Short mmCIF file of C-alpha atoms in Angstrom, two decimals:
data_model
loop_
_atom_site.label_atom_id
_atom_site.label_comp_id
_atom_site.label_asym_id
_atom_site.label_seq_id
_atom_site.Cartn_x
_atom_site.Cartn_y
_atom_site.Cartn_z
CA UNK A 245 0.00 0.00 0.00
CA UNK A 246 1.31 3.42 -0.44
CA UNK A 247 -0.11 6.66 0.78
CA UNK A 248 -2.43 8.51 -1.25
CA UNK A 249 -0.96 11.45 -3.42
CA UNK A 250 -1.64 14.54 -1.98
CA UNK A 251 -4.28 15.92 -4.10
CA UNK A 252 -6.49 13.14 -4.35
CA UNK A 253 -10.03 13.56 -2.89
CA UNK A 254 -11.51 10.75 -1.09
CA UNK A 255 -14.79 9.42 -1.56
CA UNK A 256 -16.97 7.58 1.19
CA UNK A 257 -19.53 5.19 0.15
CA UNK A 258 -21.87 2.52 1.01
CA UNK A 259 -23.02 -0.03 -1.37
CA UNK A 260 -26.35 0.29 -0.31
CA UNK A 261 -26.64 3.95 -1.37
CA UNK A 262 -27.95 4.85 -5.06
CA UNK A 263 -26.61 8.41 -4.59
CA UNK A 264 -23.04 7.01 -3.40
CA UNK A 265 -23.62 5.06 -7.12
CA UNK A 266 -24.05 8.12 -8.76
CA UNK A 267 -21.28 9.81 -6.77
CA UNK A 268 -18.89 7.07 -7.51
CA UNK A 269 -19.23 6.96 -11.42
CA UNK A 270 -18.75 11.20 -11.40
CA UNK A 271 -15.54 10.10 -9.54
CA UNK A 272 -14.85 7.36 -12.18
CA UNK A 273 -15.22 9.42 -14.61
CA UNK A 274 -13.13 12.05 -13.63
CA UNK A 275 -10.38 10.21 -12.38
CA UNK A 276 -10.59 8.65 -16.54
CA UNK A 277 -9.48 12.70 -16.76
CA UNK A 278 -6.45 12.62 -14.64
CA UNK A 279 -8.81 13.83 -11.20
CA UNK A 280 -7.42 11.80 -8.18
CA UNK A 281 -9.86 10.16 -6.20
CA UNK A 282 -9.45 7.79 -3.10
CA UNK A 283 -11.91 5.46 -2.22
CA UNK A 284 -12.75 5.22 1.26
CA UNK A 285 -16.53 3.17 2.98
CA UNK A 286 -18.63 4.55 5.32
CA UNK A 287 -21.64 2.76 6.44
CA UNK A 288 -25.11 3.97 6.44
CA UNK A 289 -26.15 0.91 8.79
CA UNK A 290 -23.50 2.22 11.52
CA UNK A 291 -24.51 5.80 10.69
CA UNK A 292 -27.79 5.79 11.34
CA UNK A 293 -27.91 3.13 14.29
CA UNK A 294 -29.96 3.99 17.61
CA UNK A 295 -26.56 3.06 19.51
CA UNK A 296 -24.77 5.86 17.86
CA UNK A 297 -26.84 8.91 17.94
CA UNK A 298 -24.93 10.62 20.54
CA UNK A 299 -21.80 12.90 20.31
CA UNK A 300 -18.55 11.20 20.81
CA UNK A 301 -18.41 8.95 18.23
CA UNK A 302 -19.80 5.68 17.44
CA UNK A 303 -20.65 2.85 19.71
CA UNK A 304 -21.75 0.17 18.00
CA UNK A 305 -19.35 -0.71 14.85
CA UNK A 306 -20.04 -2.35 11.78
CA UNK A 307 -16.81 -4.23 11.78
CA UNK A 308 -18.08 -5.42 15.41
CA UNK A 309 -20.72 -7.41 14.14
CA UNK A 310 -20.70 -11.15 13.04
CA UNK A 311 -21.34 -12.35 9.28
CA UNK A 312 -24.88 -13.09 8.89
CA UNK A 313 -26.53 -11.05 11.63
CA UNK A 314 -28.92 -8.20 11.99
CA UNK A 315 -30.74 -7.14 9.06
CA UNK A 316 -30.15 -7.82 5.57
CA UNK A 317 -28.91 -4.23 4.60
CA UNK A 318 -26.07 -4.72 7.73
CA UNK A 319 -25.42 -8.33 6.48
CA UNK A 320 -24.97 -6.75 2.59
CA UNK A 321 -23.00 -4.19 3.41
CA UNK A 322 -20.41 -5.86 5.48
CA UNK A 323 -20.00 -8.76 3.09
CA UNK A 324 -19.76 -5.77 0.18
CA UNK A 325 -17.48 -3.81 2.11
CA UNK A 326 -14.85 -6.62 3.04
CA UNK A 327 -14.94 -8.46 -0.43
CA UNK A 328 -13.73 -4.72 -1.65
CA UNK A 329 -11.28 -4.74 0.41
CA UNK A 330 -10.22 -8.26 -0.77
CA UNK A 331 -10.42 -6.67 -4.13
CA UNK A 332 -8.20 -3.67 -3.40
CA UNK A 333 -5.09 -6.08 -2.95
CA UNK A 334 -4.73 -6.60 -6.29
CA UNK A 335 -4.17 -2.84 -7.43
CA UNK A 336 -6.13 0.65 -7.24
CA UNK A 337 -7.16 0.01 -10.99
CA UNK A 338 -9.28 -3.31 -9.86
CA UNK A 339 -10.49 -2.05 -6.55
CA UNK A 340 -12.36 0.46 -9.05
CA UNK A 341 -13.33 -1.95 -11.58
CA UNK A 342 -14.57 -3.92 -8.26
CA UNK A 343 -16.40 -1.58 -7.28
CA UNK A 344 -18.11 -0.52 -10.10
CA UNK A 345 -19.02 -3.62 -11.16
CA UNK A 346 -20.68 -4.31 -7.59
CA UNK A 347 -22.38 -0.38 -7.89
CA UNK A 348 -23.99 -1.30 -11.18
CA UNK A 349 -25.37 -4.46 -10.27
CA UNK A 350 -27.02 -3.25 -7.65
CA UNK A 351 -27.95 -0.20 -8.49
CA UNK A 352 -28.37 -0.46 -12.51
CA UNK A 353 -29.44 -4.11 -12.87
CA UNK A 354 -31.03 -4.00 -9.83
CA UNK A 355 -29.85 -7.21 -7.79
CA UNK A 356 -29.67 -7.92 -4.64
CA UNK A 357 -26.17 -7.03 -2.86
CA UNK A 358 -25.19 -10.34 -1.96
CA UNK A 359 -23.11 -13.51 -2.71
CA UNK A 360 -23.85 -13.94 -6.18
CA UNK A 361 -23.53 -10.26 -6.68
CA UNK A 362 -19.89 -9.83 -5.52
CA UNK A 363 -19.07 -12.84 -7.34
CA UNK A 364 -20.11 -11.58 -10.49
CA UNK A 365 -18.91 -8.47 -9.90
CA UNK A 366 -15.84 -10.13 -9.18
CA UNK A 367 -15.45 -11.46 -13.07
CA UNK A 368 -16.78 -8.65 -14.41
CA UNK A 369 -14.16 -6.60 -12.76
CA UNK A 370 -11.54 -9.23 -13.99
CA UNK A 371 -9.72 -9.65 -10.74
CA UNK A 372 -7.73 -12.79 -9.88
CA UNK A 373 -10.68 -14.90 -8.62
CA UNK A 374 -7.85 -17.50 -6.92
CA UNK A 375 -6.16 -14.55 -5.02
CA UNK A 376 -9.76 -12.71 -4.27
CA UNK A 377 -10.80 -15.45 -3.12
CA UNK A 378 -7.66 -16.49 -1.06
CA UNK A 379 -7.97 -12.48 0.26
CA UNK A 380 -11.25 -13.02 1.29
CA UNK A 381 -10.10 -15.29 3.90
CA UNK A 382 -8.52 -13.46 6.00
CA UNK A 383 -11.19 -11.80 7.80
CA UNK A 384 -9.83 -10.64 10.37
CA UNK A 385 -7.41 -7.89 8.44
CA UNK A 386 -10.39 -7.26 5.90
CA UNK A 387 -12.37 -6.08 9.17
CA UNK A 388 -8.88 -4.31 10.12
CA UNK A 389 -9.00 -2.23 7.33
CA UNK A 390 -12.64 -1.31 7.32
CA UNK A 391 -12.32 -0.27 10.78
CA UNK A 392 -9.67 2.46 9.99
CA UNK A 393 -11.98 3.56 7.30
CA UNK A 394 -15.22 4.03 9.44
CA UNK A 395 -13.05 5.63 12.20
CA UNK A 396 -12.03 8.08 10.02
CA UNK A 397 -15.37 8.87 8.39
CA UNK A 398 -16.40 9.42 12.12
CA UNK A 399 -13.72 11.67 12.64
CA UNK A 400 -14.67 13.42 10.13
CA UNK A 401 -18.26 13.16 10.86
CA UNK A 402 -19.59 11.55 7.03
CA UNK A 403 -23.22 11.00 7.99
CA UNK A 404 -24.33 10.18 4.43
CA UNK A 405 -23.18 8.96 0.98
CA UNK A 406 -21.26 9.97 -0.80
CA UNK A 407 -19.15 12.16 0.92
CA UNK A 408 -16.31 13.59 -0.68
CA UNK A 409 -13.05 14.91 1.44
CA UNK A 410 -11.14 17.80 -0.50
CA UNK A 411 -7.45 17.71 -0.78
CA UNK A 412 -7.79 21.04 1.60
CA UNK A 413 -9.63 19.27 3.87
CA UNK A 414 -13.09 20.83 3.20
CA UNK A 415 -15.52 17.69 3.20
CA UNK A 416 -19.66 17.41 2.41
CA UNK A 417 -22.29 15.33 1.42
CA UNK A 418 -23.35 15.76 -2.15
CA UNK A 419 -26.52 14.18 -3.43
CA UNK A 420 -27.95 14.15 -6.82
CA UNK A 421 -30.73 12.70 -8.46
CA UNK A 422 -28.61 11.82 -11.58
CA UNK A 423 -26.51 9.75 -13.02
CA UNK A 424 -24.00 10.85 -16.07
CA UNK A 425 -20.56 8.95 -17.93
CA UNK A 426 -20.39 12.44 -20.05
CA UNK A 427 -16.96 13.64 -19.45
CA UNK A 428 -17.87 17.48 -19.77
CA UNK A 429 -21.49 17.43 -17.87
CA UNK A 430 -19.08 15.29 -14.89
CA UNK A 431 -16.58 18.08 -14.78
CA UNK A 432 -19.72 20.83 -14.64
CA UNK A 433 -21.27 19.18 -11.44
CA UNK A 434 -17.61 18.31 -9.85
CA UNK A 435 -16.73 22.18 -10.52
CA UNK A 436 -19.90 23.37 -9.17
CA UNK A 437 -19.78 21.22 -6.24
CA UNK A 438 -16.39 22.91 -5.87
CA UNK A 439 -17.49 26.22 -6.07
CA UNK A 440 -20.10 25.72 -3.38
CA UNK A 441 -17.48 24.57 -0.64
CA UNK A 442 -14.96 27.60 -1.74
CA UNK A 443 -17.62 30.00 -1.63
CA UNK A 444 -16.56 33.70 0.54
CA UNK A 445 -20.04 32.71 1.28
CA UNK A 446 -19.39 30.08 4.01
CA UNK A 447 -22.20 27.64 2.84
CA UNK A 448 -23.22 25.19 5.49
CA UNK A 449 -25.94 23.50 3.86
CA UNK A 450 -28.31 23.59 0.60
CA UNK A 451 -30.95 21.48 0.86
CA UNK A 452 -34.49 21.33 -0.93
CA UNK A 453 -37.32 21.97 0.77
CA UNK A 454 -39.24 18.35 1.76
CA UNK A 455 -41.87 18.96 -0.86
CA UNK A 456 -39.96 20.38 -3.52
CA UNK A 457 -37.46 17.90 -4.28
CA UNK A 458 -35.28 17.79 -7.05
CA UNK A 459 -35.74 17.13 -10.70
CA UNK A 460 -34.58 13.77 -12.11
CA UNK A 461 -33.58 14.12 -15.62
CA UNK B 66 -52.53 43.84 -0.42
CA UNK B 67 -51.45 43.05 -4.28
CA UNK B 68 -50.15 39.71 -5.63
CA UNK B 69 -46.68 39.08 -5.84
CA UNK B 70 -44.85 39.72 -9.06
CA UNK B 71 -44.64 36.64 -10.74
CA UNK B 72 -41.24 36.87 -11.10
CA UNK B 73 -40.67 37.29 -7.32
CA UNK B 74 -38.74 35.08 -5.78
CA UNK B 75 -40.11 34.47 -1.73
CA UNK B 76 -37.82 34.40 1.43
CA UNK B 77 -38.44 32.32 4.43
CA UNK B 78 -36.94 33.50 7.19
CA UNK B 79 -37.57 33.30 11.17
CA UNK B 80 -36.16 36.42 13.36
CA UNK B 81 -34.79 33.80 15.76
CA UNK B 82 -32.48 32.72 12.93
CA UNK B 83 -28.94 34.46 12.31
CA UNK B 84 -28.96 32.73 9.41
CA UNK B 85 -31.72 34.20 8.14
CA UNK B 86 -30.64 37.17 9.34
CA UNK B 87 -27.20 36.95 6.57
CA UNK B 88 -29.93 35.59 4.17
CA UNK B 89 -32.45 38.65 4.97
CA UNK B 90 -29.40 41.09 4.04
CA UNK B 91 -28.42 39.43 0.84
CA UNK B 92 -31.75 39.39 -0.38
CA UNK B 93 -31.61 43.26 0.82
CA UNK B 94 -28.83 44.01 -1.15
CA UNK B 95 -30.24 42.19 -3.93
CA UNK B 96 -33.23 44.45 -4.06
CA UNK B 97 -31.10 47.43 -4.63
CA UNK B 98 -30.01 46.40 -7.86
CA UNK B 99 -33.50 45.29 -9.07
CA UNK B 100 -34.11 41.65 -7.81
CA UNK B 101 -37.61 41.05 -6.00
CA UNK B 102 -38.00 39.20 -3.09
CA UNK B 103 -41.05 38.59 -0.71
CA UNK B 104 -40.87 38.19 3.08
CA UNK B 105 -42.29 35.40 4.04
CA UNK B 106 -42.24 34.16 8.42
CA UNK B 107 -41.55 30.70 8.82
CA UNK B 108 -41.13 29.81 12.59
CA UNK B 109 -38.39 27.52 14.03
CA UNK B 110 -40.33 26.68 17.04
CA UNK B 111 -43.13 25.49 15.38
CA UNK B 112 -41.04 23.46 12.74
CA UNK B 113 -39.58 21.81 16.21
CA UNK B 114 -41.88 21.24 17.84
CA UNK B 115 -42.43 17.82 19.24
CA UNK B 116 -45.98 17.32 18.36
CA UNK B 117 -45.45 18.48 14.33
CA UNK B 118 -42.50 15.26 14.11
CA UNK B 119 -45.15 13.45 12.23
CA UNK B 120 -45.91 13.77 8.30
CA UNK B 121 -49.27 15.32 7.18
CA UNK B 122 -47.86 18.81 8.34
CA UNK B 123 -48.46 20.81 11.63
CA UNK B 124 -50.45 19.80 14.52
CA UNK B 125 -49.16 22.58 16.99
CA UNK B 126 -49.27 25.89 15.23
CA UNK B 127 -47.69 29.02 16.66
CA UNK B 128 -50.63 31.13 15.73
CA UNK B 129 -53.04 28.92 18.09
CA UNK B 130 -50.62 30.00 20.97
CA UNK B 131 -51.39 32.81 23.65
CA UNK B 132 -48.96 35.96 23.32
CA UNK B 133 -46.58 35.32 26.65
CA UNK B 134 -47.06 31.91 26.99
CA UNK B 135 -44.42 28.98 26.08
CA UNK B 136 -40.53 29.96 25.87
CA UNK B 137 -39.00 32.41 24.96
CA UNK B 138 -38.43 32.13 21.87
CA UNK B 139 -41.62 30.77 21.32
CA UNK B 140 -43.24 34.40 22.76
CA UNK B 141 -40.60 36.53 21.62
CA UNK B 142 -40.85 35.16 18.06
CA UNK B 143 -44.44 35.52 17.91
CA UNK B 144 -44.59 38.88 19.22
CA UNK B 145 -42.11 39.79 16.33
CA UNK B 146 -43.87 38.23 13.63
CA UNK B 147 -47.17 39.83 14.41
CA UNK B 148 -45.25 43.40 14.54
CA UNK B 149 -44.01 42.33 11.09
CA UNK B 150 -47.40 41.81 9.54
CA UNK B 151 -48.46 45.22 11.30
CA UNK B 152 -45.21 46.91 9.62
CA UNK B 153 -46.33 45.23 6.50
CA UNK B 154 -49.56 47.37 6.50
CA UNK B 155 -47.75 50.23 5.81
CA UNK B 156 -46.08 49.26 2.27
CA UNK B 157 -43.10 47.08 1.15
CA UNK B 158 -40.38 49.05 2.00
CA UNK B 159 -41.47 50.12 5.32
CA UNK B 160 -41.60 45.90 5.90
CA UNK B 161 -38.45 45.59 4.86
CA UNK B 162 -37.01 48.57 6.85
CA UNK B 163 -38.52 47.00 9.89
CA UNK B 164 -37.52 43.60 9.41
CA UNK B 165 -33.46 44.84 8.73
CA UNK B 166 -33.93 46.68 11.89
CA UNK B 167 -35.46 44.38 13.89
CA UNK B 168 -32.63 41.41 12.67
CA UNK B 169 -30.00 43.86 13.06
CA UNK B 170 -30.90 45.11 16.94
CA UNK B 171 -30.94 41.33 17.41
CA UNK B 172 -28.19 39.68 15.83
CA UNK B 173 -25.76 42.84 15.22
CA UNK B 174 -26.16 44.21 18.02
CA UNK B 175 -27.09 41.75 20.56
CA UNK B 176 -30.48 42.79 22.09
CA UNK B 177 -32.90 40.54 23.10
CA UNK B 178 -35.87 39.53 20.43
CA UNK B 179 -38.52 41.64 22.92
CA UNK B 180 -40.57 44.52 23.22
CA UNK B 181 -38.30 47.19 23.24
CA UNK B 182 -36.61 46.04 20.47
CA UNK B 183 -39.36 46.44 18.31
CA UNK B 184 -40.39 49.53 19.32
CA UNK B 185 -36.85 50.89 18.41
CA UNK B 186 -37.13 48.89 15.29
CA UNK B 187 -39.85 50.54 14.23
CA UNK B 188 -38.42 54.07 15.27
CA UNK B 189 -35.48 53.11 12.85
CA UNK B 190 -37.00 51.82 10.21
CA UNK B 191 -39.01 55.15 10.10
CA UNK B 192 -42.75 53.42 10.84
CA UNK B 193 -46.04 55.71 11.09
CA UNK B 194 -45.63 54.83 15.23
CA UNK B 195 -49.28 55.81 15.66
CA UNK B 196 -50.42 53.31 12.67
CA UNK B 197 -48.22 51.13 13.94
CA UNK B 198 -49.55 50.69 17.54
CA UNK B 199 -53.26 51.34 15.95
CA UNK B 200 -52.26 48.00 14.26
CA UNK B 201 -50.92 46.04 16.71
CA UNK B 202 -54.19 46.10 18.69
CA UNK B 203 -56.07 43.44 15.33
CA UNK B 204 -54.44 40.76 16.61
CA UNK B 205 -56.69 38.22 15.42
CA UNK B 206 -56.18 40.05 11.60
CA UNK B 207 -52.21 39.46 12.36
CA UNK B 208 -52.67 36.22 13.58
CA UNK B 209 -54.70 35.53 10.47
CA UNK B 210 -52.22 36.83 7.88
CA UNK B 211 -48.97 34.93 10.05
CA UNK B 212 -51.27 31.56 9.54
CA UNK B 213 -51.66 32.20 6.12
CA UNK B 214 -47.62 32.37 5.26
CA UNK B 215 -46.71 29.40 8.10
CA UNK B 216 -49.58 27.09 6.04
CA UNK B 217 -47.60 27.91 3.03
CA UNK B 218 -44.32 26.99 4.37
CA UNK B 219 -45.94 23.98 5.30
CA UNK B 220 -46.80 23.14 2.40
CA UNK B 221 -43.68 23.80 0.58
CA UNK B 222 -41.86 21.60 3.47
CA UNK B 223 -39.68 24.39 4.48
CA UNK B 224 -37.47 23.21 7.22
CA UNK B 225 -34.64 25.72 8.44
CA UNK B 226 -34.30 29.40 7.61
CA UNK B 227 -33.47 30.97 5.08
CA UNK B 228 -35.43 29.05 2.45
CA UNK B 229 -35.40 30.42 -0.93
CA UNK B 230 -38.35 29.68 -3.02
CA UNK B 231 -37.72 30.87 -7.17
CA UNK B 232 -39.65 31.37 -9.30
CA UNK B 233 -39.52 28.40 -11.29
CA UNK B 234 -41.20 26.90 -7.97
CA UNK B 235 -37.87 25.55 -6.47
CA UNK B 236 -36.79 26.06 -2.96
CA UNK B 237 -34.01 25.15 -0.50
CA UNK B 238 -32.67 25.90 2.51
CA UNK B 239 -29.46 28.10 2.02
CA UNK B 240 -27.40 28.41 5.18
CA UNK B 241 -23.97 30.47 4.79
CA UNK B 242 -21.89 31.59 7.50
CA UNK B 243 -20.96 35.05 6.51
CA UNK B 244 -22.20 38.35 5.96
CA UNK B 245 -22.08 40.78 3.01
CA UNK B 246 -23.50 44.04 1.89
CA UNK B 247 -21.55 44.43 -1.09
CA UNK B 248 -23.69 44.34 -4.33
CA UNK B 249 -21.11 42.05 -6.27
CA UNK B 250 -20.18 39.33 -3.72
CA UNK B 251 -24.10 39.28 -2.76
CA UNK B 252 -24.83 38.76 -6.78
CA UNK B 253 -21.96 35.57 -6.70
CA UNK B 254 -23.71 33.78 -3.56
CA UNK B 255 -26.98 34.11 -4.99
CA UNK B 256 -26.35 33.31 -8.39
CA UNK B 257 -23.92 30.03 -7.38
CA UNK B 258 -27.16 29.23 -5.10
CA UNK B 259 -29.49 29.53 -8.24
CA UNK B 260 -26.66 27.32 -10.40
CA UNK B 261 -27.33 24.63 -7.71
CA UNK B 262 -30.75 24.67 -8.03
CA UNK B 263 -30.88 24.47 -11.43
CA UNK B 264 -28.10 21.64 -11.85
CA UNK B 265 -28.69 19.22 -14.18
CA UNK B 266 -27.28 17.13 -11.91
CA UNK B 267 -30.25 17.07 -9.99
CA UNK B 268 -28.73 18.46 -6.68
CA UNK B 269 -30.77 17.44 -3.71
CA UNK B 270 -28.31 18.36 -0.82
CA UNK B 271 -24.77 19.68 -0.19
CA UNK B 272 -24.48 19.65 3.42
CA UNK B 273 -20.65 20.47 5.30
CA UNK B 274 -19.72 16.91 7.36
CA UNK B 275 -20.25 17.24 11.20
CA UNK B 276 -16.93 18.28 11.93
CA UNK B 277 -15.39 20.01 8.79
CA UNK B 278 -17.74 23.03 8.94
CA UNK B 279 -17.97 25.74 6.90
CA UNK B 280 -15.24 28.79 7.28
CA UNK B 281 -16.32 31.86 8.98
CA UNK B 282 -14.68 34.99 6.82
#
């Protein structure tokens, strides 16, 4: 492993979150434009669980939990989360690939984020299946990893997907109803995104109002 | 009482809120060089109020409440808002003049949201004193015309102050840190506000992480 370059941005995501989808092809296709963008998981299930709603960061942990227990979205995600991880030993270009192959399953094809999924994801990626396999066995440093992630997104304080970290440290959530692979229209809604966090303004927050929600194209 | 332009674009603001205070201003500003805006009272302590957690819109409504009673910001932000809709009586810019007054007493220069703060609002702002008071004494007419604007922010779903509704029908919550009365940076946060909006993309929410908040200037 070797430390991310200093302008790269890093992107927390959950599996389970169509926005994070969206939010991770923009990145893909950026980074296609010489952008440098670090993936990094957060999960929704930890976020939003009863345990943790207090200041002072989390209590209950994702990476706490057994395989196959608690709901199905917990039991997804984990599974999704640690297989990525698996996936990430073979090289930054697969852990992509991985991941966006496990993003459009889901969230284009529409299947269910489990087994099957990540093994077809898996091919479709074109990762080792032997050594992602072989990976996938150690469970113990899969969980390692994830932990450092979520303990950093809660440092942080990522409380929804995706969440993207500036190089100058400037971080929000940033969720749109739409999904584009146009090189130009991704640079327009990265840029703007940009501009919003810069701002002399100081912007906290824009959010729509609960009854006027946004347009999808 | 005349319609609103339709090219008007309506401001939702609550004088409990600095916020809305720094929104109140740009939209100020704004007006100077042509823009139209609307005041419109939303109130915080109705939007939070236990009993209104449930969807189908308000239960507990701020207008039902008995001047003096609750906390207070409950009875100080009541008491302002009906002074508002009595200022309002005497033309648009005499509303406006009242309600910079009244937000700068409070949140420039630190005075409590009571009484005697709008009474020297209204001195500042210039107000017909005798009209004014003559006013103040309909409060079931005030009461009236404050139920009238919170039903409408209901039924946008306006959460948080200042919300922003266009004129294309659009609305969000717009929540910047800083403060400007200069004509040119006021024109760049509202028009990188309106860019959001109007994002192909689709832009639901850009919201700072917990603790990476936005810089104060």
């Amino acid at each position: 492993m070797t430390a991310a370059p200093a302008a790269s941005t890093d992107v927390f995501f959950d599996f389970l979150c169509p926005y994070a989808w969206r939010g991770i092809e923009l990145a893909a296709v950026l980074r296609a434009q010489g952008h440098t963008f670090r993936l990094r998981h957060f999960s929704l299930v930890q976020g939003n669980h009863a345990d943790n709603t207090a200041a002072g960061g989390p209590v209950w942990w994702l990476t706490d939990q057994p395989l196959g227990e608690g709901s199905p979205y917990q039991q997804n995600s984990l599974a999704a989360f640690l297989a990525a991880h698996a996936a990430a030993q073979q090289g930054e270009e697969l852990h992509w690939a991985f991941t966006l192959a496990l993003y459009r399953a889901v969230h284009e094809h529409k299947k269910t984020l489990d087994e099957a999924a990540i093994a077809e994801a898996a091919q479709t990626a074109g990762l080792d299946l032997e050594a992602f396999t072989a990976a996938r066995t150690d469970e113990a440093g899969l969980r390692a990893s994830l932990r450092a992630e979520l303990a950093e997104a809660a440092e942080i304080g990522v409380f929804g997907t995706p969440t993207f970290v500036l190089p100058d440290g400037s971080a929000a959530y940033y969720r749109f109803e739409n999904l584009t692979r146009d090189p130009d229209t991704a640079l327009v809604w990265w840029n703007l995104y940009g501009e919003v966090l810069r701002s002399g303004a100081g912007i906290a927050t824009i959010k729509r109002a609960k009854n006027r929600p946004a347009q999808k194209a």
